[in-house]
CSV table of C-alpha atoms and ligand atoms in Angstrom, one decimal:
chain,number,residue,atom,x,y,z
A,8,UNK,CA,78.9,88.4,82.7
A,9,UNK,CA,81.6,89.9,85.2
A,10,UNK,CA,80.0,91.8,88.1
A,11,UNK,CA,81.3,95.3,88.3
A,12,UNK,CA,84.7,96.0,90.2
A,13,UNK,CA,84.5,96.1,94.4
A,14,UNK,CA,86.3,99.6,94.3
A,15,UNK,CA,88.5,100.2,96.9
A,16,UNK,CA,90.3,103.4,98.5
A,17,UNK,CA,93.5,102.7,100.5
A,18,UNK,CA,95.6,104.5,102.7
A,19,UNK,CA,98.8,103.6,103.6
A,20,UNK,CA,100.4,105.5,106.7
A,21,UNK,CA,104.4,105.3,106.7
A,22,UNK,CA,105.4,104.6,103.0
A,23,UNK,CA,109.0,104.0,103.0
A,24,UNK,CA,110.8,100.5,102.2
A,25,UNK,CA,107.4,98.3,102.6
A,26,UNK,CA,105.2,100.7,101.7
A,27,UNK,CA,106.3,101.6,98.7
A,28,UNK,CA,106.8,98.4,97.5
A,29,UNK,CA,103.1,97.9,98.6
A,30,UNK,CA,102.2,100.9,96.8
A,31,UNK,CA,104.0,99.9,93.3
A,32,UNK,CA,102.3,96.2,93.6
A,33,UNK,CA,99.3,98.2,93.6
A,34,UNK,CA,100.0,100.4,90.9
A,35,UNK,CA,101.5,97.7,88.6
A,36,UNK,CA,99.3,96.4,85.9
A,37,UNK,CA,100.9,93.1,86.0
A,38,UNK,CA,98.4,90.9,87.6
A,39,UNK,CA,99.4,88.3,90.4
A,40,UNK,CA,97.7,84.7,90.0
A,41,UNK,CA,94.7,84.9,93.0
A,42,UNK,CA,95.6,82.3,95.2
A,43,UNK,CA,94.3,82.4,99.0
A,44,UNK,CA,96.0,79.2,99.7
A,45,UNK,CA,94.0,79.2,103.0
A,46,UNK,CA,91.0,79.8,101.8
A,47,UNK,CA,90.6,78.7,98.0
A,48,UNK,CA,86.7,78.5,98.2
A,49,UNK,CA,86.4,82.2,99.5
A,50,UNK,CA,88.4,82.8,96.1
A,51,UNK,CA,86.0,80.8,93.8
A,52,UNK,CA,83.0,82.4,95.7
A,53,UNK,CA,84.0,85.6,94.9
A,54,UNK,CA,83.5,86.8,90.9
A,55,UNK,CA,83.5,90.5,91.7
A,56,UNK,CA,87.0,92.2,90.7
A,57,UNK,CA,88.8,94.1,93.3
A,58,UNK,CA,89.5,97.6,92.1
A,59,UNK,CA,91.7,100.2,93.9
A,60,UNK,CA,89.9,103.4,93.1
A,61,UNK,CA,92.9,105.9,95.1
A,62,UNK,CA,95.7,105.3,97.4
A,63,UNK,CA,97.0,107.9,99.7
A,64,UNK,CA,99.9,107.3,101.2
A,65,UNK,CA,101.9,109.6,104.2
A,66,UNK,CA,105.4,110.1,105.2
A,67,UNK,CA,107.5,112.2,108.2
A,68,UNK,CA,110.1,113.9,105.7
A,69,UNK,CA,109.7,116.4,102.6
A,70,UNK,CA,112.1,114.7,100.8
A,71,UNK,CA,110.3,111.4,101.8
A,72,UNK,CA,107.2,112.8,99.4
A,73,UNK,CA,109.4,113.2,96.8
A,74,UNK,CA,111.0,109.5,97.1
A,75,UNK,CA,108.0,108.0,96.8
A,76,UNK,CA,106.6,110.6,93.8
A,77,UNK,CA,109.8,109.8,92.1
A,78,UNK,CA,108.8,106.1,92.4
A,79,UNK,CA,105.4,105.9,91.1
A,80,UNK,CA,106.4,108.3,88.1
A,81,UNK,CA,109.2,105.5,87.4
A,82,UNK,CA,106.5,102.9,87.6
A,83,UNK,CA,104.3,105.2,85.3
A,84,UNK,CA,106.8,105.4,83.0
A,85,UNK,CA,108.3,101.4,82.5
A,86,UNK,CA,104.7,100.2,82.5
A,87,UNK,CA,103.0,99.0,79.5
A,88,UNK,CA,100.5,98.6,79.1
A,89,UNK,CA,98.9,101.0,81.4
A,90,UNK,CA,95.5,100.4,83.0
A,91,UNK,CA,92.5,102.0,81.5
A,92,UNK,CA,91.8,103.7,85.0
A,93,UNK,CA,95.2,103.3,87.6
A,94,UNK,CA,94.3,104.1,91.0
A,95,UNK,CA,94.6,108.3,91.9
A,96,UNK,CA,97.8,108.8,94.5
A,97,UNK,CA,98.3,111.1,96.5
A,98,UNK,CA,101.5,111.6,98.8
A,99,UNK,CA,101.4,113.6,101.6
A,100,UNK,CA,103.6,114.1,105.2
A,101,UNK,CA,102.0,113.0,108.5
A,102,UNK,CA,99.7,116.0,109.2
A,103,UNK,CA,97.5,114.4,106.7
A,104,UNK,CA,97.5,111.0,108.5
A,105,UNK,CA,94.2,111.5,110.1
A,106,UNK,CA,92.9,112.9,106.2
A,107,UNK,CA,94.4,109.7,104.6
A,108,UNK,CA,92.9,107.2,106.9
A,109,UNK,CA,88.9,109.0,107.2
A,110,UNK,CA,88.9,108.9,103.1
A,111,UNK,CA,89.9,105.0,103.3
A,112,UNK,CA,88.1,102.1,103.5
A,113,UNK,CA,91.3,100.0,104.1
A,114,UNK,CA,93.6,101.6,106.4
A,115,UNK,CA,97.5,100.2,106.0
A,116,UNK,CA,100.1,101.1,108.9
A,117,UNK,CA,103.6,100.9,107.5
A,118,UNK,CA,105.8,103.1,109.9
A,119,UNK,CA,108.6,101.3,112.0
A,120,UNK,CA,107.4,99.4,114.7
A,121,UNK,CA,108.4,101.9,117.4
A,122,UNK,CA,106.6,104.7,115.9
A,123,UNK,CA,102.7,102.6,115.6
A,124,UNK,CA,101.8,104.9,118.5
A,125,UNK,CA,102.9,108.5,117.2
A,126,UNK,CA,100.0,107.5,114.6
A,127,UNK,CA,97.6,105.5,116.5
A,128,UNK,CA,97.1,108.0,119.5
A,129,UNK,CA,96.8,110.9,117.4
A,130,UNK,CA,92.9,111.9,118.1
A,131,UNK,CA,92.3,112.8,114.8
A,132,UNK,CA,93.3,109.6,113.3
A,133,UNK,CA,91.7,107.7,115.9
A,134,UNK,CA,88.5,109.4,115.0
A,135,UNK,CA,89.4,109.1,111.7
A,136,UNK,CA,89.8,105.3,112.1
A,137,UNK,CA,86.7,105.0,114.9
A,138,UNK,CA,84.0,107.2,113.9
A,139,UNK,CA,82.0,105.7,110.9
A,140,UNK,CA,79.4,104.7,110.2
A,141,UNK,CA,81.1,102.4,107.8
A,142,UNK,CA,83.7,99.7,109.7
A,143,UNK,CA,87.0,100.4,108.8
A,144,UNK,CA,90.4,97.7,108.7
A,145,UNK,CA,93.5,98.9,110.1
A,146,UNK,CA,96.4,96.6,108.7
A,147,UNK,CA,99.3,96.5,110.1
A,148,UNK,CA,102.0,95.4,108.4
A,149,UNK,CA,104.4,96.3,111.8
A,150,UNK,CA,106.8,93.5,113.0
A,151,UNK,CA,106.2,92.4,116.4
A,152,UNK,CA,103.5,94.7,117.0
A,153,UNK,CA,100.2,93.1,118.0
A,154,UNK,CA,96.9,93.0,117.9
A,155,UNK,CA,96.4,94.0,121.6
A,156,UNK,CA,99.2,96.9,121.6
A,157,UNK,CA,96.8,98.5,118.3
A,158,UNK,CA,93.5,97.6,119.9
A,159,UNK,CA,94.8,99.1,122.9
A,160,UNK,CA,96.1,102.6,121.4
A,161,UNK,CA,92.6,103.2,119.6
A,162,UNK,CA,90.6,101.8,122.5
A,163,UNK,CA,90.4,105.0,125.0
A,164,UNK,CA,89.1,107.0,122.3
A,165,UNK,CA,87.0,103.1,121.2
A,166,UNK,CA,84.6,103.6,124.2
A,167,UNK,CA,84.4,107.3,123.9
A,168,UNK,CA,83.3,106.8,119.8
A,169,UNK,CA,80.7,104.3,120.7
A,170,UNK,CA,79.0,106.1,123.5
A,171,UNK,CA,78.8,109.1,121.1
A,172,UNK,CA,77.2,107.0,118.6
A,173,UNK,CA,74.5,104.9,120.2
A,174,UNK,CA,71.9,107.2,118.9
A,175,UNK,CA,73.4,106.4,115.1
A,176,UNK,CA,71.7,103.5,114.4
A,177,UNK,CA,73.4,100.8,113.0
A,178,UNK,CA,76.6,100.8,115.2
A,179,UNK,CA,75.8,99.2,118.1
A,180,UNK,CA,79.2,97.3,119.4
A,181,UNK,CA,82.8,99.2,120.3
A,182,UNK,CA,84.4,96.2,119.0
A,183,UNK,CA,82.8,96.8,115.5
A,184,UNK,CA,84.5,100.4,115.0
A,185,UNK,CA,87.4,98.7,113.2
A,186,UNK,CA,88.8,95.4,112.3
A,187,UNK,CA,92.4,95.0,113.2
A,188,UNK,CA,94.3,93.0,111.1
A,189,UNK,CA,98.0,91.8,111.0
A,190,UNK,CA,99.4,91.3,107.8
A,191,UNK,CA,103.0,90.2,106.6
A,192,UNK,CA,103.9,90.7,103.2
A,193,UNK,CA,107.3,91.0,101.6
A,194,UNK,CA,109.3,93.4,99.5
A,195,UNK,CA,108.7,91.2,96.5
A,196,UNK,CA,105.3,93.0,96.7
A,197,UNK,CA,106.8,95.4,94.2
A,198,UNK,CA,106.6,92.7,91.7
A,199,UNK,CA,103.8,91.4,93.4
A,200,UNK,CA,105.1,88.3,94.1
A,201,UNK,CA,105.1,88.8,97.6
A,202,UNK,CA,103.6,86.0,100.0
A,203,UNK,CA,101.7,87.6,102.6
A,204,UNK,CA,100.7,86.3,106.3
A,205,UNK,CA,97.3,87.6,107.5
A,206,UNK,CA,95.7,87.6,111.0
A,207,UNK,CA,93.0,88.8,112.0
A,208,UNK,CA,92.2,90.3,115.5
A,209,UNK,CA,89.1,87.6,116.4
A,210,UNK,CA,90.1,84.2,115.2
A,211,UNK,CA,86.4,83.3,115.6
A,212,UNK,CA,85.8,85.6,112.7
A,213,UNK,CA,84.8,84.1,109.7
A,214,UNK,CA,87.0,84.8,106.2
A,215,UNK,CA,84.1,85.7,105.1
A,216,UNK,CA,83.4,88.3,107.0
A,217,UNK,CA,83.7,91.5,105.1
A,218,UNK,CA,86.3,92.9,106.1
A,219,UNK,CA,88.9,90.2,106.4
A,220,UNK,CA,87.3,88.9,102.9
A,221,UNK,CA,88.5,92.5,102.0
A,222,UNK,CA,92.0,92.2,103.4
A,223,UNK,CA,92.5,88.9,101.5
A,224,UNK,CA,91.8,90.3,98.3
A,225,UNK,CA,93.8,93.4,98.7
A,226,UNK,CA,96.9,91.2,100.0
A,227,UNK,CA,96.2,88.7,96.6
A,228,UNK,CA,96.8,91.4,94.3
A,229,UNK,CA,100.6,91.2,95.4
A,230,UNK,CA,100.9,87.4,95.1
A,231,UNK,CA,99.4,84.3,97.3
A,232,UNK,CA,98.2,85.2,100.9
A,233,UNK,CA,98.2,82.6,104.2
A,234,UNK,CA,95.6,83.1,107.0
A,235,UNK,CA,97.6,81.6,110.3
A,236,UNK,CA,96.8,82.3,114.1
A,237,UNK,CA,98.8,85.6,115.5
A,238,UNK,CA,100.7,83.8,117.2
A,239,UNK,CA,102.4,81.9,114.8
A,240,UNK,CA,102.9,85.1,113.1
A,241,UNK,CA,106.7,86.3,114.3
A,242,UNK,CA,108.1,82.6,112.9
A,243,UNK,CA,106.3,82.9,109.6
A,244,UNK,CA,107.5,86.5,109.4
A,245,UNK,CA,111.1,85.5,109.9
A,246,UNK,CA,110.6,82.9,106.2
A,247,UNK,CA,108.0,85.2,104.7
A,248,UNK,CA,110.0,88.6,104.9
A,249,UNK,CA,113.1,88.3,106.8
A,250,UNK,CA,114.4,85.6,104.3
A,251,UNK,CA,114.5,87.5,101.6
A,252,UNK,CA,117.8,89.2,103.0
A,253,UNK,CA,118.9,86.0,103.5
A,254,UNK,CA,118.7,84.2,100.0
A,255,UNK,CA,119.6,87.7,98.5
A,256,UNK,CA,122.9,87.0,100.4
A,257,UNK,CA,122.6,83.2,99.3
A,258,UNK,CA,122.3,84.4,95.3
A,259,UNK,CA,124.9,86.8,95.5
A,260,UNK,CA,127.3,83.8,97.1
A,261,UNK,CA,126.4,81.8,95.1
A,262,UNK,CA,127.4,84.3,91.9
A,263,UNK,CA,130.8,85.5,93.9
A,264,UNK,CA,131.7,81.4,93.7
A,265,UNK,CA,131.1,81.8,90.0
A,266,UNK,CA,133.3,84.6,89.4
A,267,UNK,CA,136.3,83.6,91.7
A,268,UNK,CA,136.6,80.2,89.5
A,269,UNK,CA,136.6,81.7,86.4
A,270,UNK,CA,140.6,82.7,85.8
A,271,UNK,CA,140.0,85.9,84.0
A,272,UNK,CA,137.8,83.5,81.8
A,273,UNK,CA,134.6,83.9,83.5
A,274,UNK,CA,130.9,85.0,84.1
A,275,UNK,CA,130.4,88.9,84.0
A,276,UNK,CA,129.2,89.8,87.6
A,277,UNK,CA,125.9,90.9,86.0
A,278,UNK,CA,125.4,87.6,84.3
A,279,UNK,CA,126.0,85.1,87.2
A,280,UNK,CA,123.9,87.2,89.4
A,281,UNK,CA,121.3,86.6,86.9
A,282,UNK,CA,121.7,83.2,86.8
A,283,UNK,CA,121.7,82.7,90.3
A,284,UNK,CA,118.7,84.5,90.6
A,285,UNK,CA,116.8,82.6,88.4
A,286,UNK,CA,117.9,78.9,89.2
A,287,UNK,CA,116.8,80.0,93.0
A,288,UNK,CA,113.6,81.0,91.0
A,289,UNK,CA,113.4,77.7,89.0
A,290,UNK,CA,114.1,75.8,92.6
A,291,UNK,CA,111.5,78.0,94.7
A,292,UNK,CA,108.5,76.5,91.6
A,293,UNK,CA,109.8,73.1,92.0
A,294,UNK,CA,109.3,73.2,96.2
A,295,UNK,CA,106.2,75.7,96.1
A,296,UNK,CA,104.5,72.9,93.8
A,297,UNK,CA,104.7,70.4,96.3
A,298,UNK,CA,107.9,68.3,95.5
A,299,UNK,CA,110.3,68.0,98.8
A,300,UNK,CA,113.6,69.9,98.9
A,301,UNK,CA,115.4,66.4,99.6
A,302,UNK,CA,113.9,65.0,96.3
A,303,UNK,CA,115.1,68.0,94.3
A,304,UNK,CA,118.7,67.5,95.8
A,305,UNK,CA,118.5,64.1,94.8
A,306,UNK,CA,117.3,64.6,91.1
A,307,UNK,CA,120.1,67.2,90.9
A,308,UNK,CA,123.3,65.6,92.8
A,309,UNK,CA,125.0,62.0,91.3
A,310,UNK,CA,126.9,60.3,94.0
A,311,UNK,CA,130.5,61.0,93.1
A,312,UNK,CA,129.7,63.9,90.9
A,313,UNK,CA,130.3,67.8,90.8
A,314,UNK,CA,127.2,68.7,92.8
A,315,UNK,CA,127.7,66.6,95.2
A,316,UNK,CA,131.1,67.8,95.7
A,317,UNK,CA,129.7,71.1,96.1
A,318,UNK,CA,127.2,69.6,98.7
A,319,UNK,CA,129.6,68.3,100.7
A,320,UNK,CA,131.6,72.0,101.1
A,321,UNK,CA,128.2,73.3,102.6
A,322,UNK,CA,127.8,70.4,105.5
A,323,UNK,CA,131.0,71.1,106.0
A,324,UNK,CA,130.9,74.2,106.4
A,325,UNK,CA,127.4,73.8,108.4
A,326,UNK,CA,125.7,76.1,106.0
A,327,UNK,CA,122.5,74.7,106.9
A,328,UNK,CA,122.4,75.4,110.3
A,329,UNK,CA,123.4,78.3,110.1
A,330,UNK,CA,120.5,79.2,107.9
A,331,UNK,CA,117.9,77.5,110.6
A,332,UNK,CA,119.9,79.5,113.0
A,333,UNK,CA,119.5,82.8,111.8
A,334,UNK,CA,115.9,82.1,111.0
A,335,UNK,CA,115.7,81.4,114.4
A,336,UNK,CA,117.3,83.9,116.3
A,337,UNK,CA,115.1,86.8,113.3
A,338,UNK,CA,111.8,85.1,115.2
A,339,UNK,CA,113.1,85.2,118.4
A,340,UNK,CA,114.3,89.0,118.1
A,341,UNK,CA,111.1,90.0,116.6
A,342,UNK,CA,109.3,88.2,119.9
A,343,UNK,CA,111.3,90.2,121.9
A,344,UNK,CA,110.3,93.3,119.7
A,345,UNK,CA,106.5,92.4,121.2
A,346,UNK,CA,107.1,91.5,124.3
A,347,UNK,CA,109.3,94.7,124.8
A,348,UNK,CA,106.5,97.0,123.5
A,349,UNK,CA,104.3,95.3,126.0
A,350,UNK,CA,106.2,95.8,129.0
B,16,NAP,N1,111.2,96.2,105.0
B,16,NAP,C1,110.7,94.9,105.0
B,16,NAP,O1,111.2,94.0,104.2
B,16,NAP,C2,109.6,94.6,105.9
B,16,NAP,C3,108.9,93.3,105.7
B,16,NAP,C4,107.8,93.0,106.5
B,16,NAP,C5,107.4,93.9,107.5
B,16,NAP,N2,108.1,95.0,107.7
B,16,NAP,C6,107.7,96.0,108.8
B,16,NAP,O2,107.2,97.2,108.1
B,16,NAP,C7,107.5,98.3,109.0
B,16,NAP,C8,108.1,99.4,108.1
B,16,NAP,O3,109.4,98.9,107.7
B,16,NAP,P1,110.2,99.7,106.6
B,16,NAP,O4,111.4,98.9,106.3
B,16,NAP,O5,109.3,100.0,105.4
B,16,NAP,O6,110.6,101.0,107.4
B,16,NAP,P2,110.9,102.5,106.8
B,16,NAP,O7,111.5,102.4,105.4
B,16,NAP,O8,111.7,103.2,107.8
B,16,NAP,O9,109.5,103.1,106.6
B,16,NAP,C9,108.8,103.8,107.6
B,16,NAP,C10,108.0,104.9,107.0
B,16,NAP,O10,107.2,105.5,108.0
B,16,NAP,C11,107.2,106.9,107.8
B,16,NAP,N3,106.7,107.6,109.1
B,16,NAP,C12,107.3,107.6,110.3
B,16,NAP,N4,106.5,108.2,111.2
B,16,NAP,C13,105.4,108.6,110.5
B,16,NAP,C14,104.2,109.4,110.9
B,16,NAP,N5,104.0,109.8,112.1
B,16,NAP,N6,103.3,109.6,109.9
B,16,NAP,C15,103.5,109.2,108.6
B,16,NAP,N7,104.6,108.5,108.2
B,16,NAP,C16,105.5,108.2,109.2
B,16,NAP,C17,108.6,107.2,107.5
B,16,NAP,O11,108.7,108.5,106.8
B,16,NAP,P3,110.1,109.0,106.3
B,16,NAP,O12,110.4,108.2,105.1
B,16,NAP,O13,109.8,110.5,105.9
B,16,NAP,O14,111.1,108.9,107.5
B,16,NAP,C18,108.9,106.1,106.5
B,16,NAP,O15,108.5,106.4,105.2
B,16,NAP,C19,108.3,97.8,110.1
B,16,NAP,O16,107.5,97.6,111.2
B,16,NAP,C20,108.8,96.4,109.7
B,16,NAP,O17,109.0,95.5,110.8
B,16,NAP,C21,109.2,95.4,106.9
């Protein structure tokens, strides 16, 4: 027999591009396959469902609630079947930040990176966050914003919330108020096939320590998660997110070759755009199940033949670098973005 459903209230401060992806991967009914590729015994350990009892999400702009209404009664209305009980929303502007975050357990922080202290600093939501008896996680999913810059904007009020609870019993360490927790996840979150980095703000912690055991779970609902070290998290952002702009451009070129060669004969734009969508699909399975990009070249290109023609237009052309370079130079800019922020 099942255990019954770990139920879950989230909060998700700053729901705009991310976060409302995050929100709809959390409202879809489709169900992502559970895969914690770091930790796949945590996984088989665990038999209790995760359910997300209510999400409240905040934005800065009126017309910002009504975006993100607009988009779950969308969702509501494309998806069958619905769940017996989807998780209650409720949208509201930044005055109910510090609201949002005391009625979570799982605190998400989805604003733009220059703004994490507009929300953090607030003493309401730092009580909010702080003051329970209860740890809370604060995720952030913010690029180039780290685990020291967050600890730091909650920790004046950190000191101030423990000495005004050492007669609670039960809290006895600052550090414990809440778990900081880096998190990368992707817009394909929507679908919930989003890959999503985690980090945690103690290595030393164990995954299965509650709260980072929590963290996973949430993230798995939108598609496999990774645990890595924070500092290897501004490279993997820059293939886990970043990239998606990248082979978005990469399909649509792909498509745009399609059309041009087709003399009035062709591919409508709609169907080559599928197709190329999909074959990058089929070729993401192949590599994600372990066989090496080089192999798949060479099952797919005959020396002498029409791929290989192709092939040899992109070394040409240098198409390769040029996607290591921009890879590299997304890392290095969002470096910069944390060393800037902790100047
Ligand atoms: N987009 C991606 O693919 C992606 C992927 C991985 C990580 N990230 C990271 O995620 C973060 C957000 O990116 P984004 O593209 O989603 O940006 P975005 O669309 O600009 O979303 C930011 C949201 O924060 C809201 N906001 C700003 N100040 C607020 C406050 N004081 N209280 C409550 N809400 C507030 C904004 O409200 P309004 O809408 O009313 O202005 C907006 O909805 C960035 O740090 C980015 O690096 C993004």
């Amino acid at each position: 027999m099942e255990d019954l459903p770990e139920r879950l209230s989230i909060a998700i401060l700053g729901c705009g591009k991310l976060g409302t992806s995050l929100l709809c991967g959390f409202l879809s009914p489709k169900r992502s396959t559970p895969t914690l590729s770091t930790f796949p015994s945590l996984l088989s350990s665990v038999r209790t469902p995760l359910e997300i009892s209510n999400i409240s999400v905040t934005v800065r702009e009126a017309a910002s609630v009504d975006r993100v209404r607009q988009a779950v009664l969308s969702l509501q209305s494309t998806s069958s079947p619905s769940r017996p009980s989807p998780p209650q929303v409720t949208v509201g502007l930044q005055d109910q930040n510090a609201r949002a975050a005391q009625e979570a357990d799982v605190v998400i922080l989805g604003c733009k990176s220059y703004a994490f202290a507009d929300i953090l600093c607030d003493q309401d939501v730092r009580t909010a966050l702080l003051g329970n008896e209860r740890r809370k996680t604060l995720v952030s999913v913010l690029g180039g914003v780290t685990i020291a810059q967050l600890q730091s904007c909650l920790s004046d009020s950190n000191a101030q919330e423990f000495n005004d609870k050492q007669q609670r019993p039960g809290i006895t360490d600052p550090e414990c108020l809440c778990t900081i927790v880096r998190a990368v996840p992707n817009m394909a979150a929507r679908n919930r096939e989003s890959v999503t980095i985690i980090s945690s703000s103690d290595p030393s912690i164990p995954p299965q320590d509650d709260n980072n055991r929590q963290v996973n779970r949430l993230f798995a609902l939108l598609g496999p998660t990774k645990t890595l070290l924070e500092s290897q998290i501004n490279h993997a952002s820059a293939i886990a997110a970043s990239s998606l702009a990248f082979y978005a451009k990469i399909i649509a070129g792909a498509a745009d070759g399609a059309l041009d060669c087709g003399n009035g004969q062709g591919l409508s734009k709609e169907d080559a755009m599928w197709i190329s969508a999909q074959a990058v699909r089929g070729t993401s399975g192949l590599v994600a199940a372990g066989q090496d990009p080089s192999c798949v070249v060479a099952e797919v290109a005959t020396k002498g033949g029409s791929t290989a023609a192709g092939l040899k237009v992109m070394e040409e052309r240098g198409v390769i670098e040029a996607v290591s370079a921009a890879v590299k130079e997304c890392a290095r800019a969002t470096e910069m973005l944390s060393n800037a922020s902790t100047r």
